[in-house]
Amino acid sequence: MAANVAGAIDGRDPEYLHQLRVGIRRLRAVLRVFGKITRKGKRLERRLREVVAPLGEARDWDVFVARFAKGKARRRAAHLRSRAALTSPEFRAFFVEAQHWARANAGTGEPPLAAYAAAALDRLHRKIRKRARNIDWRDEEGRHDVRIAVRRLRYACDFFSPCFEGARRYIRVLADLQDVLGELNDIAVARRIGGARLEAALDRRERALVSELVPAWRGFEKRRRFWVDTGKPAAPAR
């Protein structure tokens, strides 16, 4: 994550900001999971969310400009706000505090990590099922809620996968579902910031993606949970 900060501040290549935000979301997912057993993890996650909030707007405009070649002035303004967030004392202070917290908690986890991971993943999986219950996939707000829950489970699975065998196929199915939901969210953002001129094109793409979303969801539902049904602790490293 830290490796992408300089490129995101520079702002000329949007991929740095994209990868930085992916790293931030992964870190927030881990902090949120461990926030169940340590209040410091929860507090760090909340601080990080507040400090990097301007990055989301900048990324939204990157996606919009890349797709429609419009809105360049507003993208520049959003990137100035993003740069201010990344160079702020609050952002630097977060990194220092997070590193201290990680060092202080290294190797001290109870319960054993695999058992804790299984409980955490099961909780995140149930949250997805709850948010998707009786959902109409054409509903933008409902899809958004499911997307957030899917993303959190995906990043938690990535983090905990070394604790189990058989995680790769499950994560691949989850990633496919996340990709479709992510592009649908890009359309929702473009509709919000792009105005009525793009409505027809966005509607066509949305309908096509919703038709892809149904089988992607079914694939997720059918895939066995590696941490419960087929999962077993990974062999110790030699």
Short mmCIF file of C-alpha atoms in Angstrom, two decimals:
data_model
loop_
_atom_site.label_atom_id
_atom_site.label_comp_id
_atom_site.label_asym_id
_atom_site.label_seq_id
_atom_site.Cartn_x
_atom_site.Cartn_y
_atom_site.Cartn_z
CA MET A 1 0.00 0.00 0.00
CA ALA A 2 2.71 2.49 0.99
CA ALA A 3 4.48 1.90 -2.35
CA ASN A 4 1.55 3.51 -4.22
CA VAL A 5 1.28 6.66 -2.09
CA ALA A 6 3.92 8.67 -4.00
CA GLY A 7 2.38 7.80 -7.38
CA ALA A 8 -1.10 8.69 -6.14
CA ILE A 9 0.16 12.05 -4.87
CA ASP A 10 1.82 12.71 -8.24
CA GLY A 11 -1.53 11.99 -9.88
CA ARG A 12 -0.42 11.45 -13.47
CA ASP A 13 -1.10 7.71 -13.58
CA PRO A 14 -4.53 6.82 -12.13
CA GLU A 15 -3.45 3.22 -11.55
CA TYR A 16 -1.46 4.29 -8.46
CA LEU A 17 -4.57 5.74 -6.84
CA HIS A 18 -6.57 2.66 -7.79
CA GLN A 19 -4.03 0.27 -6.29
CA LEU A 20 -3.66 2.45 -3.20
CA ARG A 21 -7.41 2.34 -2.62
CA VAL A 22 -7.40 -1.45 -3.04
CA GLY A 23 -4.66 -1.67 -0.43
CA ILE A 24 -6.54 0.65 1.91
CA ARG A 25 -9.72 -1.40 1.57
CA ARG A 26 -7.79 -4.59 2.29
CA LEU A 27 -6.24 -3.02 5.38
CA ARG A 28 -9.61 -1.72 6.55
CA ALA A 29 -11.12 -5.18 6.09
CA VAL A 30 -8.41 -6.72 8.28
CA LEU A 31 -8.70 -3.99 10.92
CA ARG A 32 -12.46 -4.46 10.95
CA VAL A 33 -12.12 -8.22 11.46
CA PHE A 34 -9.64 -7.82 14.30
CA GLY A 35 -11.74 -5.01 15.72
CA LYS A 36 -13.93 -7.76 17.15
CA ILE A 37 -11.20 -8.62 19.64
CA THR A 38 -9.34 -5.32 20.02
CA ARG A 39 -10.80 -1.86 20.30
CA LYS A 40 -7.60 -0.36 18.90
CA GLY A 41 -8.15 -2.16 15.59
CA LYS A 42 -11.66 -0.76 15.34
CA ARG A 43 -10.45 2.75 16.14
CA LEU A 44 -7.66 2.56 13.55
CA GLU A 45 -10.13 1.42 10.89
CA ARG A 46 -12.40 4.35 11.66
CA ARG A 47 -9.51 6.84 11.53
CA LEU A 48 -8.28 5.48 8.20
CA ARG A 49 -11.76 5.69 6.69
CA GLU A 50 -12.05 9.35 7.67
CA VAL A 51 -8.56 10.38 6.54
CA VAL A 52 -8.76 8.83 3.05
CA ALA A 53 -12.38 9.72 2.25
CA PRO A 54 -11.37 12.22 -0.50
CA LEU A 55 -9.65 9.44 -2.47
CA GLY A 56 -12.98 7.90 -3.42
CA GLU A 57 -14.17 10.98 -5.30
CA ALA A 58 -10.88 11.20 -7.21
CA ARG A 59 -11.14 7.56 -8.25
CA ASP A 60 -14.77 8.02 -9.33
CA TRP A 61 -13.68 10.81 -11.69
CA ASP A 62 -10.77 8.73 -13.00
CA VAL A 63 -13.20 5.97 -13.99
CA PHE A 64 -15.68 8.45 -15.47
CA VAL A 65 -13.09 10.31 -17.56
CA ALA A 66 -11.56 7.06 -18.81
CA ARG A 67 -14.96 5.80 -19.92
CA PHE A 68 -16.52 8.97 -21.32
CA ALA A 69 -13.64 11.49 -21.84
CA LYS A 70 -15.62 14.13 -19.93
CA GLY A 71 -15.22 15.89 -16.57
CA LYS A 72 -11.47 16.50 -16.66
CA ALA A 73 -11.64 19.78 -14.72
CA ARG A 74 -13.66 18.21 -11.94
CA ARG A 75 -11.27 15.27 -11.87
CA ARG A 76 -8.35 17.67 -11.35
CA ALA A 77 -10.17 19.30 -8.43
CA ALA A 78 -10.90 15.91 -6.88
CA HIS A 79 -7.25 14.91 -7.22
CA LEU A 80 -6.15 18.06 -5.42
CA ARG A 81 -8.35 17.04 -2.48
CA SER A 82 -6.97 13.50 -2.67
CA ARG A 83 -3.39 14.82 -2.65
CA ALA A 84 -4.15 16.99 0.37
CA ALA A 85 -5.43 13.94 2.24
CA LEU A 86 -2.38 11.83 1.39
CA THR A 87 0.09 14.54 2.44
CA SER A 88 -1.76 15.45 5.63
CA PRO A 89 -0.30 14.99 9.13
CA GLU A 90 -3.32 12.80 9.93
CA PHE A 91 -2.40 10.31 7.20
CA ARG A 92 1.23 10.10 8.33
CA ALA A 93 0.15 9.75 11.97
CA PHE A 94 -2.15 6.88 11.06
CA PHE A 95 0.72 4.93 9.49
CA VAL A 96 2.93 5.40 12.55
CA GLU A 97 0.19 4.31 14.93
CA ALA A 98 -0.80 1.31 12.78
CA GLN A 99 2.80 0.09 12.64
CA HIS A 100 3.15 0.38 16.42
CA TRP A 101 -0.11 -1.54 16.89
CA ALA A 102 0.96 -4.31 14.49
CA ARG A 103 4.32 -4.76 16.22
CA ALA A 104 2.73 -4.78 19.67
CA ASN A 105 0.25 -7.49 18.67
CA ALA A 106 2.56 -9.72 16.60
CA GLY A 107 2.29 -13.36 17.66
CA THR A 108 -0.11 -12.75 20.54
CA GLY A 109 -3.44 -13.83 19.02
CA GLU A 110 -6.00 -15.83 20.97
CA PRO A 111 -8.01 -17.79 19.98
CA PRO A 112 -5.81 -19.67 17.45
CA LEU A 113 -5.86 -17.86 14.12
CA ALA A 114 -7.56 -20.62 12.08
CA ALA A 115 -10.44 -20.87 14.55
CA TYR A 116 -10.81 -17.10 14.72
CA ALA A 117 -10.60 -16.85 10.92
CA ALA A 118 -13.35 -19.45 10.41
CA ALA A 119 -15.67 -17.58 12.77
CA ALA A 120 -14.90 -14.23 11.13
CA LEU A 121 -15.41 -15.56 7.58
CA ASP A 122 -18.66 -17.23 8.56
CA ARG A 123 -19.93 -13.97 10.02
CA LEU A 124 -19.08 -12.09 6.81
CA HIS A 125 -20.68 -14.80 4.67
CA ARG A 126 -23.92 -14.61 6.67
CA LYS A 127 -23.96 -10.85 6.20
CA ILE A 128 -23.85 -11.26 2.41
CA ARG A 129 -26.71 -13.76 2.47
CA LYS A 130 -28.75 -11.47 4.69
CA ARG A 131 -28.26 -8.43 2.45
CA ALA A 132 -29.10 -10.43 -0.68
CA ARG A 133 -32.25 -12.03 0.73
CA ASN A 134 -35.19 -11.31 -1.61
CA ILE A 135 -33.09 -8.78 -3.53
CA ASP A 136 -34.10 -7.39 -6.90
CA TRP A 137 -30.75 -7.15 -8.71
CA ARG A 138 -32.02 -4.13 -10.62
CA ASP A 139 -32.13 -2.21 -7.33
CA GLU A 140 -29.05 0.02 -7.22
CA GLU A 141 -29.01 0.56 -3.46
CA GLY A 142 -29.51 -3.13 -2.69
CA ARG A 143 -26.68 -4.09 -5.04
CA HIS A 144 -24.42 -1.55 -3.39
CA ASP A 145 -24.99 -3.09 0.05
CA VAL A 146 -24.25 -6.58 -1.29
CA ARG A 147 -21.14 -5.32 -3.09
CA ILE A 148 -19.68 -3.90 0.11
CA ALA A 149 -20.31 -7.16 1.96
CA VAL A 150 -18.82 -9.24 -0.88
CA ARG A 151 -15.74 -7.04 -0.98
CA ARG A 152 -15.19 -7.41 2.76
CA LEU A 153 -15.47 -11.19 2.57
CA ARG A 154 -13.13 -11.30 -0.44
CA TYR A 155 -10.38 -9.37 1.29
CA ALA A 156 -10.79 -11.34 4.51
CA CYS A 157 -10.56 -14.60 2.50
CA ASP A 158 -7.36 -13.36 0.85
CA PHE A 159 -5.87 -12.51 4.22
CA PHE A 160 -6.84 -15.75 5.98
CA SER A 161 -6.35 -18.16 3.05
CA PRO A 162 -2.91 -19.36 4.30
CA CYS A 163 -4.74 -20.83 7.32
CA PHE A 164 -6.70 -23.26 5.11
CA GLU A 165 -6.44 -25.51 2.10
CA GLY A 166 -8.82 -25.19 -0.84
CA ALA A 167 -9.38 -21.43 -0.69
CA ARG A 168 -8.36 -20.54 -4.25
CA ARG A 169 -11.47 -21.65 -6.15
CA TYR A 170 -13.80 -20.03 -3.65
CA ILE A 171 -11.90 -16.75 -3.88
CA ARG A 172 -12.03 -16.91 -7.69
CA VAL A 173 -15.83 -17.25 -7.66
CA LEU A 174 -16.07 -14.43 -5.13
CA ALA A 175 -13.82 -12.25 -7.31
CA ASP A 176 -16.03 -12.86 -10.37
CA LEU A 177 -19.08 -11.73 -8.40
CA GLN A 178 -17.19 -8.72 -7.08
CA ASP A 179 -16.14 -7.71 -10.62
CA VAL A 180 -19.72 -7.61 -11.90
CA LEU A 181 -20.96 -5.74 -8.84
CA GLY A 182 -18.02 -3.34 -9.15
CA GLU A 183 -18.80 -2.43 -12.75
CA LEU A 184 -22.44 -1.95 -11.85
CA ASN A 185 -21.30 0.45 -9.15
CA ASP A 186 -19.18 2.32 -11.71
CA ILE A 187 -22.35 2.77 -13.76
CA ALA A 188 -24.22 4.07 -10.71
CA VAL A 189 -21.45 6.60 -10.07
CA ALA A 190 -21.35 7.65 -13.73
CA ARG A 191 -25.11 8.15 -13.68
CA ARG A 192 -24.80 10.36 -10.61
CA ILE A 193 -21.98 12.58 -11.90
CA GLY A 194 -22.59 12.40 -15.65
CA GLY A 195 -26.14 13.66 -15.93
CA ALA A 196 -28.91 12.73 -18.34
CA ARG A 197 -26.77 12.75 -21.50
CA LEU A 198 -25.34 9.32 -20.69
CA GLU A 199 -28.51 7.74 -19.36
CA ALA A 200 -29.38 5.57 -22.37
CA ALA A 201 -25.89 4.08 -22.74
CA LEU A 202 -25.64 3.45 -19.00
CA ASP A 203 -29.05 1.78 -18.92
CA ARG A 204 -28.05 -0.63 -21.71
CA ARG A 205 -24.82 -1.61 -19.98
CA GLU A 206 -26.59 -1.99 -16.64
CA ARG A 207 -29.14 -4.41 -18.11
CA ALA A 208 -26.36 -6.49 -19.64
CA LEU A 209 -24.46 -6.65 -16.35
CA VAL A 210 -27.54 -7.57 -14.32
CA SER A 211 -28.00 -10.55 -16.64
CA GLU A 212 -24.38 -11.54 -15.85
CA LEU A 213 -24.90 -10.97 -12.14
CA VAL A 214 -27.54 -13.69 -11.76
CA PRO A 215 -25.26 -16.61 -12.75
CA ALA A 216 -22.36 -15.04 -10.84
CA TRP A 217 -24.50 -15.03 -7.71
CA ARG A 218 -25.61 -18.61 -8.27
CA GLY A 219 -21.99 -19.65 -8.63
CA PHE A 220 -21.21 -18.00 -5.30
CA GLU A 221 -24.16 -19.68 -3.59
CA LYS A 222 -23.13 -23.12 -4.83
CA ARG A 223 -19.45 -22.83 -3.97
CA ARG A 224 -18.56 -24.61 -0.76
CA ARG A 225 -17.11 -22.49 1.99
CA PHE A 226 -13.50 -23.60 2.28
CA TRP A 227 -13.30 -22.70 5.97
CA VAL A 228 -16.32 -24.87 6.93
CA ASP A 229 -17.29 -27.55 4.42
CA THR A 230 -14.00 -28.54 2.84
CA GLY A 231 -11.47 -26.46 4.69
CA LYS A 232 -8.79 -27.95 6.84
CA PRO A 233 -5.81 -26.26 8.39
CA ALA A 234 -2.97 -25.69 5.97
CA ALA A 235 0.14 -27.80 6.47
CA PRO A 236 2.79 -26.01 8.51
CA ALA A 237 5.54 -24.34 6.51
CA ARG A 238 8.90 -26.12 6.45
#
